[in-house]
Coordinates of C-alpha atoms and ligand atoms in Angstrom, one line a residue:
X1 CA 101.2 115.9 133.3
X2 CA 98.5 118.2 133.5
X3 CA 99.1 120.9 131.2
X4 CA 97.5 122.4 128.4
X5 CA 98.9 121.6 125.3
X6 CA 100.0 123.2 122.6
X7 CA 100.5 120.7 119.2
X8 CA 103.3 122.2 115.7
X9 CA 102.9 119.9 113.5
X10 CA 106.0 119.5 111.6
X11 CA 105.9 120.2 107.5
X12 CA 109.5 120.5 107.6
X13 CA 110.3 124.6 108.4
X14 CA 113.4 125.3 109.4
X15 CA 112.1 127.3 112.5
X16 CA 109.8 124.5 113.5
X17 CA 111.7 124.3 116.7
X18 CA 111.9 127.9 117.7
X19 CA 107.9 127.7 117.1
X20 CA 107.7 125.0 119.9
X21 CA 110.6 127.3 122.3
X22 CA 108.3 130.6 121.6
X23 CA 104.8 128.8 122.5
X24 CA 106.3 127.6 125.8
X25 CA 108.1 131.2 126.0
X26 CA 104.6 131.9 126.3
X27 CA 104.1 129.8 129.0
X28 CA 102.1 127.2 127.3
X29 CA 103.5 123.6 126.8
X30 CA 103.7 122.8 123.1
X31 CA 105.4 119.4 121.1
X32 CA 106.3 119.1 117.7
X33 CA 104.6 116.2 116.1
X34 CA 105.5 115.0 112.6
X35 CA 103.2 116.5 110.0
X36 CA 102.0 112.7 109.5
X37 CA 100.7 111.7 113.1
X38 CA 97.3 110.5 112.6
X39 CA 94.3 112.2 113.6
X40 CA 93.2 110.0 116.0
X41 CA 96.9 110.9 118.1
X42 CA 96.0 114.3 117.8
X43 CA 92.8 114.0 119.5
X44 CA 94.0 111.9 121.8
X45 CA 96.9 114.5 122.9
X46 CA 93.7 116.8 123.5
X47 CA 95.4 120.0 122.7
X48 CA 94.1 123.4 123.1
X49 CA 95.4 124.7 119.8
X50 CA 97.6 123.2 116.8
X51 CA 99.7 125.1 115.2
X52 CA 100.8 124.1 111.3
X53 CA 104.8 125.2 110.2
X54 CA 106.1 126.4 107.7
X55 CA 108.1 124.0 104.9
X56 CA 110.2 123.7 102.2
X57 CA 107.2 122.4 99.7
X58 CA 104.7 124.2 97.3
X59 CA 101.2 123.0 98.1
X60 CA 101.1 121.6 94.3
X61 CA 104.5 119.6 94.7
X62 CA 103.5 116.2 94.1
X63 CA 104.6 115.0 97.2
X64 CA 104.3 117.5 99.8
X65 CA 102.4 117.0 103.1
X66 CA 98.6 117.6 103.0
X67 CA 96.3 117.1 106.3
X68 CA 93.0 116.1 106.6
X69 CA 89.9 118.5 106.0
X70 CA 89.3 116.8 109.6
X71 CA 91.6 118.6 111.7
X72 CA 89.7 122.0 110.9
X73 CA 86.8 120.9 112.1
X74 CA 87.9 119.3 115.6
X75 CA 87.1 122.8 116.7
X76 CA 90.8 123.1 118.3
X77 CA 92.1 126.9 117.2
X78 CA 94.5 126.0 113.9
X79 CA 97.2 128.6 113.1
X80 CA 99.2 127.7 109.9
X81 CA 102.7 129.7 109.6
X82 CA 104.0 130.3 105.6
X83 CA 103.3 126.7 104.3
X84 CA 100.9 125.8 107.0
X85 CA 98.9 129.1 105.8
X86 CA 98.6 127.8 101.8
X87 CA 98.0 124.7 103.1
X88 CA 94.8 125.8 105.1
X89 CA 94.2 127.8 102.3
X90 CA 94.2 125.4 100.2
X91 CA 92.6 122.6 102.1
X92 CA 89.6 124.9 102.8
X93 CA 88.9 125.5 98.8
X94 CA 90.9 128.7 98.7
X95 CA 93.9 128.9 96.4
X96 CA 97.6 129.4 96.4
X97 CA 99.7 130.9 93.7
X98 CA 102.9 130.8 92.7
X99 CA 104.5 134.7 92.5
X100 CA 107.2 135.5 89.5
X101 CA 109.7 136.3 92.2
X102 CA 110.3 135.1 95.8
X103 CA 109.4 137.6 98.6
X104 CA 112.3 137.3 101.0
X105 CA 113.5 139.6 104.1
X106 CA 112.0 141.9 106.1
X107 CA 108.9 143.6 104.3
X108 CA 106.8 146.3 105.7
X109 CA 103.0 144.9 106.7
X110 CA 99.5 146.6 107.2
X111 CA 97.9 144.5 110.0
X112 CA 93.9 144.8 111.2
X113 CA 94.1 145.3 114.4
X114 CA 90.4 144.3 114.2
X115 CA 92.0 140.8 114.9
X116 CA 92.8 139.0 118.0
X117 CA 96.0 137.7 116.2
X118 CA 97.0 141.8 115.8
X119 CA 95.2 142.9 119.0
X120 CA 96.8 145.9 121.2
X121 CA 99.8 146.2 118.4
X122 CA 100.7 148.6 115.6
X123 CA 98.9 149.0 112.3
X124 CA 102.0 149.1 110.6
X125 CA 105.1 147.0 111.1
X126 CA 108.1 144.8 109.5
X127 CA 107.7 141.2 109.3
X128 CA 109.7 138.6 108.2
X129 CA 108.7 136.3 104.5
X130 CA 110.1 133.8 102.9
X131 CA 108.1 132.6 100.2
X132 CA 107.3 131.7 96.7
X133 CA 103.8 130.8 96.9
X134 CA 100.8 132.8 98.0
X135 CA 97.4 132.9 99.1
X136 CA 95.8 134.4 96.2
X137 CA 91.8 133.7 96.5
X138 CA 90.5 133.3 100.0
X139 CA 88.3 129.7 101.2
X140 CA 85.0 130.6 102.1
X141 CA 84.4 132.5 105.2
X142 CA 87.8 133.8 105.2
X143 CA 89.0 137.4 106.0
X144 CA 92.1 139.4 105.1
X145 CA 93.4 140.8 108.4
X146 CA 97.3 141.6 107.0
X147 CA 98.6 142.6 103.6
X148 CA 101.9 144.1 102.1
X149 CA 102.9 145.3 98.9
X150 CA 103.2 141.7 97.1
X151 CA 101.5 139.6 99.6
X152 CA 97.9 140.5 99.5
X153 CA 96.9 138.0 102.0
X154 CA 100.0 138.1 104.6
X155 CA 97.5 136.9 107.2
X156 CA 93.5 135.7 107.6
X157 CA 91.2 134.6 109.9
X158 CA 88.3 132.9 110.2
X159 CA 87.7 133.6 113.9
X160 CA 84.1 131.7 113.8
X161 CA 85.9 128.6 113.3
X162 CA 89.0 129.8 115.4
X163 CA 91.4 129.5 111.9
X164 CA 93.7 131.9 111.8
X165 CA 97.2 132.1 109.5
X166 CA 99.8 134.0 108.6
X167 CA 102.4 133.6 105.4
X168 CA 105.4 135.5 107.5
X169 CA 106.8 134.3 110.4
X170 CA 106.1 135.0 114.0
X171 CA 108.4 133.2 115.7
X172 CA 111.6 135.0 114.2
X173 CA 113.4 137.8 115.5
X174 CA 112.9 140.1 112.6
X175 CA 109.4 140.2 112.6
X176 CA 108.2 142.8 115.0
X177 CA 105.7 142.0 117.5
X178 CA 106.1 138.1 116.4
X179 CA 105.9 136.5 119.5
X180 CA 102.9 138.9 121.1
X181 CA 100.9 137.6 118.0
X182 CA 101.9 133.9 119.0
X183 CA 100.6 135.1 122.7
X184 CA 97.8 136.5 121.2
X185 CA 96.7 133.3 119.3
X186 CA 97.4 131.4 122.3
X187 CA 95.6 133.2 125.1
X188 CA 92.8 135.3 123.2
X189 CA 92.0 132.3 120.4
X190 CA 93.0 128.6 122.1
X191 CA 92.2 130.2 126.1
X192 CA 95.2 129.1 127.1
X193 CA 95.9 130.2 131.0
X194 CA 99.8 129.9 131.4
X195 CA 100.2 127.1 133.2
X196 CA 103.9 125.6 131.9
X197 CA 106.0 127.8 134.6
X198 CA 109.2 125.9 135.8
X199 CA 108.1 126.2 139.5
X200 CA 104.6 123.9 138.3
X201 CA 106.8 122.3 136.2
X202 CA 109.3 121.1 139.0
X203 CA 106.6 120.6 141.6
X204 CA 104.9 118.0 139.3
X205 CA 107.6 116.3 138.3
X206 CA 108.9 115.6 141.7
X207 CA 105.6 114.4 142.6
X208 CA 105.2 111.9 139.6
X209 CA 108.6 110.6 140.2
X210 CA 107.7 110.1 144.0
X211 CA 104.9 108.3 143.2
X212 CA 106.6 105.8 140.4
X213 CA 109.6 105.2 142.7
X214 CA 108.0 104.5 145.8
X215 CA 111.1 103.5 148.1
X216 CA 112.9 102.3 145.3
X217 CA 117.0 102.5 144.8
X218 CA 117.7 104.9 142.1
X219 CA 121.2 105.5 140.4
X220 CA 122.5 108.2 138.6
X221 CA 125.5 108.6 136.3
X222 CA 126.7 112.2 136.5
X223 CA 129.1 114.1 134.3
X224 CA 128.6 117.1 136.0
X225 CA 127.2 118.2 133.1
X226 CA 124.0 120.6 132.8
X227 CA 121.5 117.8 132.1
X228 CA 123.1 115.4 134.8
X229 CA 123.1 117.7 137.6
X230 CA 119.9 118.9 136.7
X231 CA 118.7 115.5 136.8
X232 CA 120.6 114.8 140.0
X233 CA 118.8 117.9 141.6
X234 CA 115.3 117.1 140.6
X235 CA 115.8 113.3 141.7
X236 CA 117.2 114.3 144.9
X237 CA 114.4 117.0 145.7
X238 CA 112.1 113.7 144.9
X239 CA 114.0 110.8 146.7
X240 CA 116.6 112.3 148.5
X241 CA 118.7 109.4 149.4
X242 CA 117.1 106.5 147.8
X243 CA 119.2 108.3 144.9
X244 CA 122.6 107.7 144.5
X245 CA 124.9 109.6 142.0
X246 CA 128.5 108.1 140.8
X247 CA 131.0 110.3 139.5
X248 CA 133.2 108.9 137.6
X249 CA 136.4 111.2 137.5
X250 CA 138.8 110.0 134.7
X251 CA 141.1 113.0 135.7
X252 CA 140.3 114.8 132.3
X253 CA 138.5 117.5 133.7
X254 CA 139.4 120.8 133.5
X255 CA 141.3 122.4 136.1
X256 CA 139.5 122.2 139.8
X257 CA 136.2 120.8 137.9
X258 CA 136.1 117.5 139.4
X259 CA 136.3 119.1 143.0
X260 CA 134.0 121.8 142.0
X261 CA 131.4 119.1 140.9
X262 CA 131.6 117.7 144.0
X263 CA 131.7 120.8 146.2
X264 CA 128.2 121.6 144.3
X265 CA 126.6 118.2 145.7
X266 CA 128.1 118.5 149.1
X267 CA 124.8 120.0 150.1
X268 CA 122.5 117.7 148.4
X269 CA 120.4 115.0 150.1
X270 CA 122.1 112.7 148.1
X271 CA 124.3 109.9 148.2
X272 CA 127.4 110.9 146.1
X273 CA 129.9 109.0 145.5
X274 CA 133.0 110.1 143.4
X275 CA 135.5 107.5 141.7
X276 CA 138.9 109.0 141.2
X277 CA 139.9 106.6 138.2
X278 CA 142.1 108.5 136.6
X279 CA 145.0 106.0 136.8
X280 CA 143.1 103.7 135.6
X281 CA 142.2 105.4 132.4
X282 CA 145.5 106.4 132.1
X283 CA 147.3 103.0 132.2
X284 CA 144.8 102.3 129.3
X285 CA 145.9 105.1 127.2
X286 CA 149.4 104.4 127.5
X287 CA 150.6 104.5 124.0
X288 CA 147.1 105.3 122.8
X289 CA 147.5 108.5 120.2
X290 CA 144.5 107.6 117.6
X291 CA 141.6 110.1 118.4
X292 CA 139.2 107.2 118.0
X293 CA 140.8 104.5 119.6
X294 CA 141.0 107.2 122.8
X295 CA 137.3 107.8 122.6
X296 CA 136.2 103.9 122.6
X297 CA 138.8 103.3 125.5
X298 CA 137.5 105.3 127.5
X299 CA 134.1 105.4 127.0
X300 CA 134.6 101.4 127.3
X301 CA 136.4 102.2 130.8
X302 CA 134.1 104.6 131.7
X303 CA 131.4 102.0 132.0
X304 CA 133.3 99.3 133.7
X305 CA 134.2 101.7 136.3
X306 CA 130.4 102.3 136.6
X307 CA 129.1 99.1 136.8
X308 CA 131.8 98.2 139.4
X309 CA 130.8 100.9 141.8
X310 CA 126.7 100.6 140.9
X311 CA 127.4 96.5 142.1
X312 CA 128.6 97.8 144.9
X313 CA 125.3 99.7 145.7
X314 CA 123.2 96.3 145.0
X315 CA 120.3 95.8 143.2
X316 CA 118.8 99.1 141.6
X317 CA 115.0 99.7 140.6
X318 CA 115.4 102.9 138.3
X319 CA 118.0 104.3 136.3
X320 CA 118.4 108.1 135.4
X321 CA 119.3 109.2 132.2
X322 CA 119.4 113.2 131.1
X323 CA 117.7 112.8 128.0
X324 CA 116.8 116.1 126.9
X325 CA 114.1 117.3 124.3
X326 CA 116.1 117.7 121.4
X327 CA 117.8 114.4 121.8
X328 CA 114.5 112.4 121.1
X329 CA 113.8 114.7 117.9
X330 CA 116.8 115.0 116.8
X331 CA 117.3 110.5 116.8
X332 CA 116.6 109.0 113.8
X333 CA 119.6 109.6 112.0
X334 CA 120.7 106.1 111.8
X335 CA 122.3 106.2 108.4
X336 CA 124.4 109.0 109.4
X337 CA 128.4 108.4 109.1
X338 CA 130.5 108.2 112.1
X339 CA 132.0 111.1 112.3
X340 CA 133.4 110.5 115.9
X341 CA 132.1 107.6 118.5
X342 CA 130.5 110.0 121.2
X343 CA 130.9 108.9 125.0
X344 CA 128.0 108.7 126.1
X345 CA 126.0 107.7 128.9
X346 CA 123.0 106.6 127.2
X347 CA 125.0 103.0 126.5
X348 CA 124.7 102.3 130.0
X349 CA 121.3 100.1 130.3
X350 CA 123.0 97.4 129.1
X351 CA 125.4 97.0 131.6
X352 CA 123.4 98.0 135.1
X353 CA 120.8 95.6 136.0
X354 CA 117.9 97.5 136.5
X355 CA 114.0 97.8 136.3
X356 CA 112.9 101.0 134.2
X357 CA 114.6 104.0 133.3
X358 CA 113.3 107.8 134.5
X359 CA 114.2 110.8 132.1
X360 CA 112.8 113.5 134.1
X361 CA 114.4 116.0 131.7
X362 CA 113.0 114.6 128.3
X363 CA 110.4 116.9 128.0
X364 CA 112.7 120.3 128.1
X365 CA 115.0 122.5 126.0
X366 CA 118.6 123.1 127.0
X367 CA 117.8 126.5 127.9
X368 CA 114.4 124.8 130.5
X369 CA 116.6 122.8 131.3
X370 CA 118.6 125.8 132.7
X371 CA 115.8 127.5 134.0
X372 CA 115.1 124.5 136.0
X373 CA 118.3 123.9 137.3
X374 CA 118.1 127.7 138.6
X375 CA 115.0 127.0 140.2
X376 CA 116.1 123.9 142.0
X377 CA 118.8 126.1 143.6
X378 CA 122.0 124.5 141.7
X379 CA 124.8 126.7 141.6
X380 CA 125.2 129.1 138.5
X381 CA 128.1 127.8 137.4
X382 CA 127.1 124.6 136.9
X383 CA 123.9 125.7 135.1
X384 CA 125.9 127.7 132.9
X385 CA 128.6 125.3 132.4
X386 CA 129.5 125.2 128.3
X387 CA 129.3 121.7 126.8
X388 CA 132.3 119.5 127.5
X389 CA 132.8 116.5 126.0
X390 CA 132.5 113.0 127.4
X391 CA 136.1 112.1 126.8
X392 CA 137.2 115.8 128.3
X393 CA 140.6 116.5 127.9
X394 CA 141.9 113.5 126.5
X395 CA 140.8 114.3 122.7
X396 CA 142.1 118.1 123.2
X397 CA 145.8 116.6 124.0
X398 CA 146.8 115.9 120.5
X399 CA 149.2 112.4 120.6
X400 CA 149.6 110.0 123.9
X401 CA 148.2 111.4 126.9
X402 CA 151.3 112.1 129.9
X403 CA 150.2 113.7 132.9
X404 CA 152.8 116.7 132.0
X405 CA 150.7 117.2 129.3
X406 CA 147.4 116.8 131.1
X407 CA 148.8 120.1 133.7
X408 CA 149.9 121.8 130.7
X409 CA 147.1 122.2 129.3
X410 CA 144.6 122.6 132.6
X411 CA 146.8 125.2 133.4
X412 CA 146.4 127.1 130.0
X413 CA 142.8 126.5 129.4
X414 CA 142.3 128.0 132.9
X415 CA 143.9 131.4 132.1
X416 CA 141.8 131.4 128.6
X417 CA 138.2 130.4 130.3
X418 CA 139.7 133.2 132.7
X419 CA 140.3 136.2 130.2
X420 CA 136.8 135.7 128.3
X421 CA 134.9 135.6 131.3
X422 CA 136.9 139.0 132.4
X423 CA 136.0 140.4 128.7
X424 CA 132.6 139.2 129.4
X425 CA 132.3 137.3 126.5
X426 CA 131.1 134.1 128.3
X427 CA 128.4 133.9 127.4
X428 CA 128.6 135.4 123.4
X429 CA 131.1 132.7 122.9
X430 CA 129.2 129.1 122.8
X431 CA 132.1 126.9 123.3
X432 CA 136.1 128.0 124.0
X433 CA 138.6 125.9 125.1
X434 CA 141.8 124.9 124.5
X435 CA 143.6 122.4 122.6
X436 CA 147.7 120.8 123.3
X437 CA 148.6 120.6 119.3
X438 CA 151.5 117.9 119.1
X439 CA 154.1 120.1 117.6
X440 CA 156.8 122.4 118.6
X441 CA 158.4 124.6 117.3
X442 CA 161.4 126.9 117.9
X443 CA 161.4 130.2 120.4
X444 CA 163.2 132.6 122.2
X445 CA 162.8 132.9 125.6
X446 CA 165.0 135.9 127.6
X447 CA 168.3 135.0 126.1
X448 CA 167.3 131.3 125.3
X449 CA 166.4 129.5 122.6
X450 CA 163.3 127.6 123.7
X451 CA 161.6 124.6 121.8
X452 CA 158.2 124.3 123.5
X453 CA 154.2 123.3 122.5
X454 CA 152.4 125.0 120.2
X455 CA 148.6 125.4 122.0
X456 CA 145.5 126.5 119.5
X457 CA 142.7 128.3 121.5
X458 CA 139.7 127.6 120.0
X459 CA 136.5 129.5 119.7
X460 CA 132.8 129.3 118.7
X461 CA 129.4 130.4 118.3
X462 CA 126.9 128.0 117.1
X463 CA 123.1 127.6 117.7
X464 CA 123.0 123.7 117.6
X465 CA 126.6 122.6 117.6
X466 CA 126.1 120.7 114.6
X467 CA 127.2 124.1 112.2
X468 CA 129.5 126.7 114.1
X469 CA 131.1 129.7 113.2
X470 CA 134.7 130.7 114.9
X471 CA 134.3 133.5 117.5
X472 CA 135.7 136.5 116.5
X473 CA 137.1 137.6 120.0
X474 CA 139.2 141.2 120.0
X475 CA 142.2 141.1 119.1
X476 CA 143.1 143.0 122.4
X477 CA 141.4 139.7 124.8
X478 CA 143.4 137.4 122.4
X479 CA 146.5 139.1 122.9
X480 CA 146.3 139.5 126.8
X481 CA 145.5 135.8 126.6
X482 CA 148.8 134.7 124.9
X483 CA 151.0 136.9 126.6
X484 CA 149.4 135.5 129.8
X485 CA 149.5 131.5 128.7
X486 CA 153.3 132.0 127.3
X487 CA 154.6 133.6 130.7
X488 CA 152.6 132.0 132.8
X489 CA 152.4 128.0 131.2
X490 CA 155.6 126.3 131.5
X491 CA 156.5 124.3 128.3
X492 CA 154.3 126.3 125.3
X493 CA 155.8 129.2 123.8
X494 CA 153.4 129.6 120.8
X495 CA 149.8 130.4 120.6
X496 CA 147.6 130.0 117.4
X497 CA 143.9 130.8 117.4
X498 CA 141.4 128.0 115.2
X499 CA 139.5 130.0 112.7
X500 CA 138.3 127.4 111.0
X501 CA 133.9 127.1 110.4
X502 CA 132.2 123.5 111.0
X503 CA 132.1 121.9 109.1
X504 CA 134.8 121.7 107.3
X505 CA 136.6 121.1 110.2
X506 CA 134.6 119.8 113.8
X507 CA 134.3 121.8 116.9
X508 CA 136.7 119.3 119.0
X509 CA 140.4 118.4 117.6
X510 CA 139.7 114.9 118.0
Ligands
XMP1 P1 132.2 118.2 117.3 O1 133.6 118.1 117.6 O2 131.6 116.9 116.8 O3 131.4 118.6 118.6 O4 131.9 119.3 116.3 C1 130.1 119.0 118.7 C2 129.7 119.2 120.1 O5 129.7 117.9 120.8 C3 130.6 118.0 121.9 N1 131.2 116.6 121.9 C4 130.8 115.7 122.8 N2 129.8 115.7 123.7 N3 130.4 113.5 124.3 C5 129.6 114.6 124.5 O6 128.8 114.5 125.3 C6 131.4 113.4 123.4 O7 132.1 112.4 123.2 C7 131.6 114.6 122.6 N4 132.5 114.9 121.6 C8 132.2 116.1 121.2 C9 131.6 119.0 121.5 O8 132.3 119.5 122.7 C10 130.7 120.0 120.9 O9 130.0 120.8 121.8

């Protein structure tokens, strides 16, 4: 594609990612590279300006990243955030300190305006430090253009040699003004012209798809899941029928999903086809109450009930997949232990015959990927659709799977997906579902005595899903929700509400 580029190379910060999402913010495209990528790559990538990150090292730790004097002399604008600032420091013959205490929060900062980094904002504002080190003589041909109390040089420039850096942090919240500095450093230093939109973005994609597919068959596995309707939408904007889409239906959606799915491709130039399998899977699961056990069966179904109906479509050229951004970053965590075997589509080379695959979305962040979806026209709801999980409702039915308890709990997580969205907490609350616990317990109903299902609603927010916090919803919205689910769900008669963090405990049950 061609875009300007933006490069972050990676020293290990933990806002190296939210770098990358405010460059493009900014309507530039940017990558994260590792902080080791050879110089050569870089060149290569041709990028209009590089930006260094911040990291968990002191320049004089024995083993912490160092770059070569080479980079700042390619003539490509260099910004180093916190680390990436000593380190340019340092590299250039400056030096770096260590301070007696740690300068951490939100600290009040003199900027020179003089400065295209501080152009058009205030003189004096808060921005956000976490350090130890500091920059404590200047490299040659360096100038101080911010300072606070302890951090004499919170920011300088050598705008000769287009080298600017900053010791706090642009990119968070807290600091004031962060992300027009980024803009600043990105339009008035590297000349970028803002040409990563999602409208050029979608145009060009559909072209360079059309031109690698020709008239060849392509097949699509959707969940109806953001990233696989997105990736439906662009492919069918691209190839309109050449593509087709299966949608295998396991009958563990939520209530109405699999028809809503559906009903959102009804439109498409597409051809859709939808497998109602949901016997199937269930004859599997008969007897079937270990969490993992229900995973692997299905996920093991799942792609015999693919590969069935993609034979039936004949020989296929390109396969879809929705690999997004963060998925190819985030790989690599091959010694990781199993926590739980996640369904996923991605097995599914193996099985399809097929030439090459096309991952239209593997250059975007969830919320691009939203933004694209928008701009293809796809409904809302889809776009805004909270993760679900592979297996669906099977690992939130604690114990064997029976269709009783399959409506049971359709019907209940309806009326609590229901009850936020009326609160308007949709979208505050990442993830909220519910979950059939195995147990009952004892109640009174009118003048019974009752002996029903406990259900556990469960809610969280969570940035990455891999920590998550449980949602503190008002007591009031929980409430209504209960007295709704009891009256209204045959079978339950007790509600209990999951506040448990992960970890200890996972987001999903099972
Ligand atoms: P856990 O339960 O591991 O879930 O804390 C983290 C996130 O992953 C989702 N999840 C899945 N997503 N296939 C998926 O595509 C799966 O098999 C699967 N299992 C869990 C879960 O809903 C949460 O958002």
């Amino acid at each position: 594609m061609s875009h300007q580029q933006v490069i972050v190379l990676d020293f290990g910060g933990q806002y190296n990612q939210l770098i990358a999402r405010r460059v493009r913010e900014c309507g530039v495209y940017c990558e994260v590279k590792p902080c080791k990528t050879p110089i050569e790559e870089i060149k290569k990538a041709n990028p209009v300006g590089i930006i260094f990150t911040g990291g968990p090292n002191s320049v004089y730790d024995e083993n912490s990243p160092k770059v070569s004097r080479e980079i700042f002399e390619l003539g490509i604008p260099v910004l180093g955030i916190c680390y990436g600032a000593q380190l340019m420091a340092q590299t250039l013959g400056g030096t770096v300190s260590t301070a007696t205490t740690r300068e951490y929060g939100k600290t009040e900062t003199d900027y020179d305006t003089a400065s295209i980094l501080f152009d058009g904002l205030s003189k004096k504002d808060i921005s956000w430090m976490s350090h130890g080190d500091y920059i404590s003589k200047l490299p040659d041909g360096f100038r101080v253009c911010a300072s606070s109390a302890s951090c004499p040089v919170a920011a300088m420039e050598n705008p000769e040699k287009k080298l600017y850096a900053m010791q706090f942090h642009p990119e968070v919240n807290h600091t004031a003004n962060g992300v027009k500095m980024l803009h600043n450093f990105l339009y008035k230093a590297c000349g970028c012209v803002g040409d990563w939109t999602m409208g050029d973005y979608a145009k060009t994609a559909i072209e360079e798809i059309r031109a690698k597919v020709g008239s060849g068959k392509v097949l699509l596995a959707l969940s109806g899941g953001v990233d696989s309707s997105v990736a439906a939408a662009l492919l069918s904007k691209a190839v309109g029928r050449n593509l087709t889409c299966i949608f295998v239906d396991h009958g563990f959606m939520r209530k109405n999903e699999g028809d809503e799915v559906e009903a959102a491709f009804k439109d498409w130039d597409v051809n859709f086809v939808r497998v109602n399998a949901k016997e199937r899977f269930m004859s599997k699961l008969r007897g079937v109450s270990d969490p993992e056990t229900k995973r692997k069966t299905i996920g093991e179904e799942f792609i015999r009930v693919f590969e069935e109906e993609a034979k039936k479509i004949g020989k296929v050229d390109f396969l879809v997949q929705g690999t997004i951004y963060p998925d190819i970053i985030e790989s690599g965590t091959g010694d990781a232990a199993v926590i739980k075997s996640h369904h996923n589509v991605g097995g599914l080379p193996d099985y399809v015959d097929f030439k090459e695959i096309i991952e239209p979305l593997r250059l975007l962040f969830k919320d691009e990927v939203r933004k694209l979806g928008i701009e293809l026209g796809l409904d809302e709801k889809l776009v805004w659709r909270q993760p679900f999980p592979g297996p669906g409702l099977a690992i939130r039915i604690i114990g064997e799977i029976t269709d009783e308890k399959l409506s049971i709990l359709q019907d209940a997580d309806y009326i609590f997906r229901e009850e936020i969205a009326k609160a308007g907490l949709d979208k505050q609350i990442h993830q909220y579902f519910a979950v059939l616990t195995n147990m009952r317990s004892v109640g009174v109903m009118g003048d019974g005595r009752t002996y029903d299902y406990t259900l556990a609603l469960r809610g969280v927010t969570t940035t990455d899903f891999m920590t998550a916090d449980f949602a503190k919803i008002p007591y009031e919205v929980l409430e209504k929700i209960s007295a709704r689910i009891v009256n209204e769900v045959k079978s339950i008669n007790r509600i209990v509400y999951d506040i448990t963090t992960k970890p200890p405990a996972t987001i999903e049950w099972e």
